[in-house]
PDB file of C-alpha atoms and ligand atoms in Angstrom:
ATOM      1  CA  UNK A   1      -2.327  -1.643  -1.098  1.00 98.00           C
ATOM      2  CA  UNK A   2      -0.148  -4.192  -2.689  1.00 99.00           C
ATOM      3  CA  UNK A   3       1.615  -2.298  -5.308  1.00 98.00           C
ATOM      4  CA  UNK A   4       1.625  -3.217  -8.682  1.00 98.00           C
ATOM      5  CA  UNK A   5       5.378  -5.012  -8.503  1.00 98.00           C
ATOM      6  CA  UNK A   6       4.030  -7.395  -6.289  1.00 98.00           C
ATOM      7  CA  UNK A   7       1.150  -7.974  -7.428  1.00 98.00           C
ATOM      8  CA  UNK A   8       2.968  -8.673 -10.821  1.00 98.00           C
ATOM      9  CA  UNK A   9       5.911 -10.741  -9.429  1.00 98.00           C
ATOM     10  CA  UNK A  10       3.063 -13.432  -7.771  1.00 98.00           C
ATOM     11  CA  UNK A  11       3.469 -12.251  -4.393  1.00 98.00           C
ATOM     12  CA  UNK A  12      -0.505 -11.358  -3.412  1.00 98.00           C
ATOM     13  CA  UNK A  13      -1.079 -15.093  -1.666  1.00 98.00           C
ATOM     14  CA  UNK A  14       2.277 -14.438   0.291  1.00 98.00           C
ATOM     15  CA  UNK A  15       1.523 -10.947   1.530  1.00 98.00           C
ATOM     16  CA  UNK A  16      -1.486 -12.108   2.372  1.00 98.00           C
ATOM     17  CA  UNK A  17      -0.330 -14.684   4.810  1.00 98.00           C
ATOM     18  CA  UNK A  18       2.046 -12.409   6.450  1.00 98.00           C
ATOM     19  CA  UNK A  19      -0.911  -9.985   7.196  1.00 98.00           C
ATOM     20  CA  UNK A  20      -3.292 -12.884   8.166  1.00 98.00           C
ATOM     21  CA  UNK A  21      -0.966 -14.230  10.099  1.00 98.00           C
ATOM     22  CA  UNK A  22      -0.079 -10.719  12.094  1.00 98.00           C
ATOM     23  CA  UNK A  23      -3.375 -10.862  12.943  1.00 98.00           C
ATOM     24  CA  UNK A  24      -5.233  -8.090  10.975  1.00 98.00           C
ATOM     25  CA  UNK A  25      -8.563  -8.389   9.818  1.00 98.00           C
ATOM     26  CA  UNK A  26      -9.930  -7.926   6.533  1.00 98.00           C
ATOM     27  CA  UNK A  27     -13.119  -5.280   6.147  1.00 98.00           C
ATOM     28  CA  UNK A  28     -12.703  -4.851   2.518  1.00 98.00           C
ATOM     29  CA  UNK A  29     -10.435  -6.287  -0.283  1.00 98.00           C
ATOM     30  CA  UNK A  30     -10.206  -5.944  -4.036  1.00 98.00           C
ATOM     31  CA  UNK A  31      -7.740  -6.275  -7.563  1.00 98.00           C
ATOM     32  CA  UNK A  32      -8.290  -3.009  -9.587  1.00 98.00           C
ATOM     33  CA  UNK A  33      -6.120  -0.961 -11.846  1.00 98.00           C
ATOM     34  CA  UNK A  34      -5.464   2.695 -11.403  1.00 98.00           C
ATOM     35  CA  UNK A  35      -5.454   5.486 -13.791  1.00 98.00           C
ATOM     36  CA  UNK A  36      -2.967   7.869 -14.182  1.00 98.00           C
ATOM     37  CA  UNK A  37      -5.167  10.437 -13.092  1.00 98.00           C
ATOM     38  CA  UNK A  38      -6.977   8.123  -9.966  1.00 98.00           C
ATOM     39  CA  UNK A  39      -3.151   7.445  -8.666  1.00 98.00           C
ATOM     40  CA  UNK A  40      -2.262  11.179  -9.373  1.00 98.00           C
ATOM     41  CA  UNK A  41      -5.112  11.662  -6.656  1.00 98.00           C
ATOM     42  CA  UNK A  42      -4.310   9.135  -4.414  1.00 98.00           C
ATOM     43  CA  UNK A  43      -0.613  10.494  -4.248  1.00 98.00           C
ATOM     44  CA  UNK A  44      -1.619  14.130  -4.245  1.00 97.00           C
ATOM     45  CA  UNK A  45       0.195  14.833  -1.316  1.00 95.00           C
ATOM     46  CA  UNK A  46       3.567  13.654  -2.755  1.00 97.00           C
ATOM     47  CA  UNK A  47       2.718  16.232  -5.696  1.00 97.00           C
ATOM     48  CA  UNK A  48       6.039  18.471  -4.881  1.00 98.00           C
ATOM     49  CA  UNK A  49       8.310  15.404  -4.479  1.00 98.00           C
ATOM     50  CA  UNK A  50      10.804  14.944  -7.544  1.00 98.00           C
ATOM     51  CA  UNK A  51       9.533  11.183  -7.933  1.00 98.00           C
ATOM     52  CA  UNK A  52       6.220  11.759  -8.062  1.00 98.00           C
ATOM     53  CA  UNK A  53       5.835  11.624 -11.759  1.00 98.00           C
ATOM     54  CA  UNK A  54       7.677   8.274 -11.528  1.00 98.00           C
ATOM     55  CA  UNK A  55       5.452   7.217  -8.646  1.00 98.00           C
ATOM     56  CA  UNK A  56       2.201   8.015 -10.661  1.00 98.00           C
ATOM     57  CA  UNK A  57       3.453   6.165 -13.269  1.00 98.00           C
ATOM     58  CA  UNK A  58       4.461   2.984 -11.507  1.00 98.00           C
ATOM     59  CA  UNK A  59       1.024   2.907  -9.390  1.00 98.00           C
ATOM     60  CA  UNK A  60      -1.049   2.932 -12.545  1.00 98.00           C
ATOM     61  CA  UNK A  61       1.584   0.513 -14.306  1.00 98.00           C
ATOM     62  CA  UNK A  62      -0.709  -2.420 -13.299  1.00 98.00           C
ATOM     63  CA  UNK A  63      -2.990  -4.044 -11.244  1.00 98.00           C
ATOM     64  CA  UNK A  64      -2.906  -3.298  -7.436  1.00 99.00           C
ATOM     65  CA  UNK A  65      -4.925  -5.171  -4.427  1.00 99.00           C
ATOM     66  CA  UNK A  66      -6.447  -2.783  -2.478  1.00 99.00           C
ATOM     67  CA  UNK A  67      -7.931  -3.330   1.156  1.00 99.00           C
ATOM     68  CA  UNK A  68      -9.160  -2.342   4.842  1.00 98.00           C
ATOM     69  CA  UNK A  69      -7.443  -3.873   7.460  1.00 98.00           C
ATOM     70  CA  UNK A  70      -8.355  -3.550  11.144  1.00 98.00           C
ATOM     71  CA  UNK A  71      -6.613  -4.230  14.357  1.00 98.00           C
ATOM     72  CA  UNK A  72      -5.647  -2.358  17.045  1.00 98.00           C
ATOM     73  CA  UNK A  73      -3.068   0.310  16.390  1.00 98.00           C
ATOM     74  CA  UNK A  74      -3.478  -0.849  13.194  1.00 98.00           C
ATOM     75  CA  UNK A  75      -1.375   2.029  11.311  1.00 98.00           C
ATOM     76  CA  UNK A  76       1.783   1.025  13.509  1.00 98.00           C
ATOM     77  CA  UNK A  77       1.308  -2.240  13.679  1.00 98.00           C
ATOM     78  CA  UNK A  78       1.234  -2.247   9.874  1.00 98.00           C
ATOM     79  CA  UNK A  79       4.297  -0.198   8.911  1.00 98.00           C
ATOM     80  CA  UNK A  80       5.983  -2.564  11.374  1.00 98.00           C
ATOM     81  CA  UNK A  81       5.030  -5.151   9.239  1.00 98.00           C
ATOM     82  CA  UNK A  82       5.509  -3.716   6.164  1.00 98.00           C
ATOM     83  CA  UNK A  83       9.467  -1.758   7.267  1.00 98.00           C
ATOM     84  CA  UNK A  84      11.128   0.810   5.777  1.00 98.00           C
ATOM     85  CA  UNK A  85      10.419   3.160   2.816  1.00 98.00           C
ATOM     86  CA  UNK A  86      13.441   1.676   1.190  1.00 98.00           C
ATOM     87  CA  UNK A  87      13.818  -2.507   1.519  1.00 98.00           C
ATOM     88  CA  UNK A  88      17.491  -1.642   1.873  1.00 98.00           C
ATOM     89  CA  UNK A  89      16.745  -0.588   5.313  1.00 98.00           C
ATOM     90  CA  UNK A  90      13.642  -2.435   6.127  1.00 98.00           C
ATOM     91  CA  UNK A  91      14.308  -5.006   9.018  1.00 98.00           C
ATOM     92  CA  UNK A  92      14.763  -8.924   7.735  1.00 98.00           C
ATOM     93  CA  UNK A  93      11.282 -10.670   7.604  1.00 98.00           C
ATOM     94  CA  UNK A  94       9.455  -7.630   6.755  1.00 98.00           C
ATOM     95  CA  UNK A  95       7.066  -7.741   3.972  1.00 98.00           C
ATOM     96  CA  UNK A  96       9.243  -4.910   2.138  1.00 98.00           C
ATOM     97  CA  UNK A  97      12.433  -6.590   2.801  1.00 98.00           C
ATOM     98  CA  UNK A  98      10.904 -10.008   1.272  1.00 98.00           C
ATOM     99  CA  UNK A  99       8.827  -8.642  -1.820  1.00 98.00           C
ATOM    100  CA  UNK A 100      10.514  -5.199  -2.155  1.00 98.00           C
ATOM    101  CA  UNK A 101      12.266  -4.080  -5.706  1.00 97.00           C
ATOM    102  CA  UNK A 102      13.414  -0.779  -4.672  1.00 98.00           C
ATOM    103  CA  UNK A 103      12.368   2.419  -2.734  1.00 98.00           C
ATOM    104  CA  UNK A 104       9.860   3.119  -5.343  1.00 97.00           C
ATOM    105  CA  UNK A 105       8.920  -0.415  -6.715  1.00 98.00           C
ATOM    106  CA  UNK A 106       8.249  -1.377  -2.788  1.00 98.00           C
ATOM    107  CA  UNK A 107       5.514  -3.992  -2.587  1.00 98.00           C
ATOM    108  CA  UNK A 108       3.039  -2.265  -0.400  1.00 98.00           C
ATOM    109  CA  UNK A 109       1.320   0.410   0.954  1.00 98.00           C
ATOM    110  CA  UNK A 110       0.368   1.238   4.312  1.00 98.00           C
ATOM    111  CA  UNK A 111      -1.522   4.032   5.755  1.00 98.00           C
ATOM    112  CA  UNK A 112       0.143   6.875   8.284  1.00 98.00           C
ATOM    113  CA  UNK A 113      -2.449   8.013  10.202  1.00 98.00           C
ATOM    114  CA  UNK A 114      -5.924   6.919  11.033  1.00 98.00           C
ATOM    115  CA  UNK A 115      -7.328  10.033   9.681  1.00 98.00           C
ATOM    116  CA  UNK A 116      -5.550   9.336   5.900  1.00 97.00           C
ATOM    117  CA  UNK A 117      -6.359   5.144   6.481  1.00 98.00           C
ATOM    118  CA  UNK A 118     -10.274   6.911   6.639  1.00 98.00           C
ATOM    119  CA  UNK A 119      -9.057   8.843   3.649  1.00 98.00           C
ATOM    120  CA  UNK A 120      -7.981   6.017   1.614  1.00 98.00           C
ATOM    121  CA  UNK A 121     -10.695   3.671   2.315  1.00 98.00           C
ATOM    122  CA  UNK A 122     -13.291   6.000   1.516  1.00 98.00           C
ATOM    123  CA  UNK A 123     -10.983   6.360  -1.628  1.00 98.00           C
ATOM    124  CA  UNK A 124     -11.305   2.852  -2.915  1.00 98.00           C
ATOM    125  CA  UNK A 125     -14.609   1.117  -1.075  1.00 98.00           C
ATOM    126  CA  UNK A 126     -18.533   2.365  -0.839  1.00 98.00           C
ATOM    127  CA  UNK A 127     -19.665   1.523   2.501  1.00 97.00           C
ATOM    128  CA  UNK A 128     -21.556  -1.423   0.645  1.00 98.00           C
ATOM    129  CA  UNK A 129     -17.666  -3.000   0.351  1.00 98.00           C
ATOM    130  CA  UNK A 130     -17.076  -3.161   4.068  1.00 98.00           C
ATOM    131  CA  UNK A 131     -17.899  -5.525   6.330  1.00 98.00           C
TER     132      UNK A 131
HETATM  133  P1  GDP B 201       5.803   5.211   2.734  1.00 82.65           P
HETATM  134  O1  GDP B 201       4.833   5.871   3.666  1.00 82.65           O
HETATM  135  O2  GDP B 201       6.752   4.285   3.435  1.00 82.65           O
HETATM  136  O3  GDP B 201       5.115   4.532   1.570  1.00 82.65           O
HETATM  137  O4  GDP B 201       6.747   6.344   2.126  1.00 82.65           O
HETATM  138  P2  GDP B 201       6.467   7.866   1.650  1.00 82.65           P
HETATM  139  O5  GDP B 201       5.119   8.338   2.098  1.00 82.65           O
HETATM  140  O6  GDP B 201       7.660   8.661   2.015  1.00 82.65           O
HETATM  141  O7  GDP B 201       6.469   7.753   0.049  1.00 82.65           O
HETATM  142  C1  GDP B 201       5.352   7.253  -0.649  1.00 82.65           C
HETATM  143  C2  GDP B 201       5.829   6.345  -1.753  1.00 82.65           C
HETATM  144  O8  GDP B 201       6.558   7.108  -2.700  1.00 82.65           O
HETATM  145  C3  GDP B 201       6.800   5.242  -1.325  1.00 82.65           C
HETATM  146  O9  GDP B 201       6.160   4.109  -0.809  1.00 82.65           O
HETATM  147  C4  GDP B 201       7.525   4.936  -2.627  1.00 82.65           C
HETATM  148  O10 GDP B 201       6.741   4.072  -3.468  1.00 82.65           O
HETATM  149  C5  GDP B 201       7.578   6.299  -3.281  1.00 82.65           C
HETATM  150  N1  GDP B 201       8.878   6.932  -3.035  1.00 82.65           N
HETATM  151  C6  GDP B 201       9.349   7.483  -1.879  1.00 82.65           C
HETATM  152  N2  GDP B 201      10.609   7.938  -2.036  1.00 82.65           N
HETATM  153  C7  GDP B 201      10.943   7.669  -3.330  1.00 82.65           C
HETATM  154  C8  GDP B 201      12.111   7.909  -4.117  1.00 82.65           C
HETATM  155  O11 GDP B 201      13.108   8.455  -3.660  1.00 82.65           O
HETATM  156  N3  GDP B 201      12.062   7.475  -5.431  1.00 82.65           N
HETATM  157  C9  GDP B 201      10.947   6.869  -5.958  1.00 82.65           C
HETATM  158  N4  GDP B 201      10.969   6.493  -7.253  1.00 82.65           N
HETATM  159  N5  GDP B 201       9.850   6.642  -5.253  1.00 82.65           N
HETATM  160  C10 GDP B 201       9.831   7.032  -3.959  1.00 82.65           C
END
């Protein structure tokens, strides 16, 4: 996902390039907005965390870009690309340490697993969206 900071502060096209040019392939792509409630089930595993009322919050703030990318050992290759949790400590020319506000304003999302990348795909595409 590209979060809803980056999306807001014009930085789709330029996140885009970095993952095009990293060599990922797009299966499915789209601009949506998340509910409170849709984002409260996305996140559902951070439920116990003290931020996750501000992280529910944020994620339905505004409009997000959600997609499947493919490549292989795509879920490491990916949070390489994207760094750390925090841009503070997210390596330089990492999409985090470009576009990143903050640790919870931080530009993108990135899968951790290939089981939760099935998760979240299923979560946001029909398999009429991916190709
Ligand atoms: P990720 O896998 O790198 O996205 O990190 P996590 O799975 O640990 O956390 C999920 C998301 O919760 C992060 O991407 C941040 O947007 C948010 N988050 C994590 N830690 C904090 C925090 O301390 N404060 C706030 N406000 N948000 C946080």
């Amino acid at each position: 996902m590209i979060k809803p900071d980056a999306v807001a502060n014009g930085h789709i096209g330029g996140i885009l390039a970095q993952i095009n040019e990293a060599g990922f392939r797009i299966v499915a792509m789209k601009m949506l907005r998340l509910s409170t409630e849709k984002a409260g089930e996305f996140y559902a595993v951070h439920k116990e965390r003290p931020f996750y009322g501000e992280l529910v919050e944020f994620m339905s703030s505004g409009h997000i870009v959600a997609a499947i990318l493919e490549k292989d050992n795509a879920v490491e290759e990916f949070r390489k690309l994207i760094g750390a949790t925090n841009p503070a400590n997210a390596e330089e020319g990492t999409i985090r340490k470009k576009y990143a506000e903050s640790i919870g304003r931080n530009a993108v999302h990135g899968s951790d697993s290939d089981e939760n990348a099935a998760i979240e795909g299923n979560f946001f595409f029909s398999g009429l969206e991916k190709f």
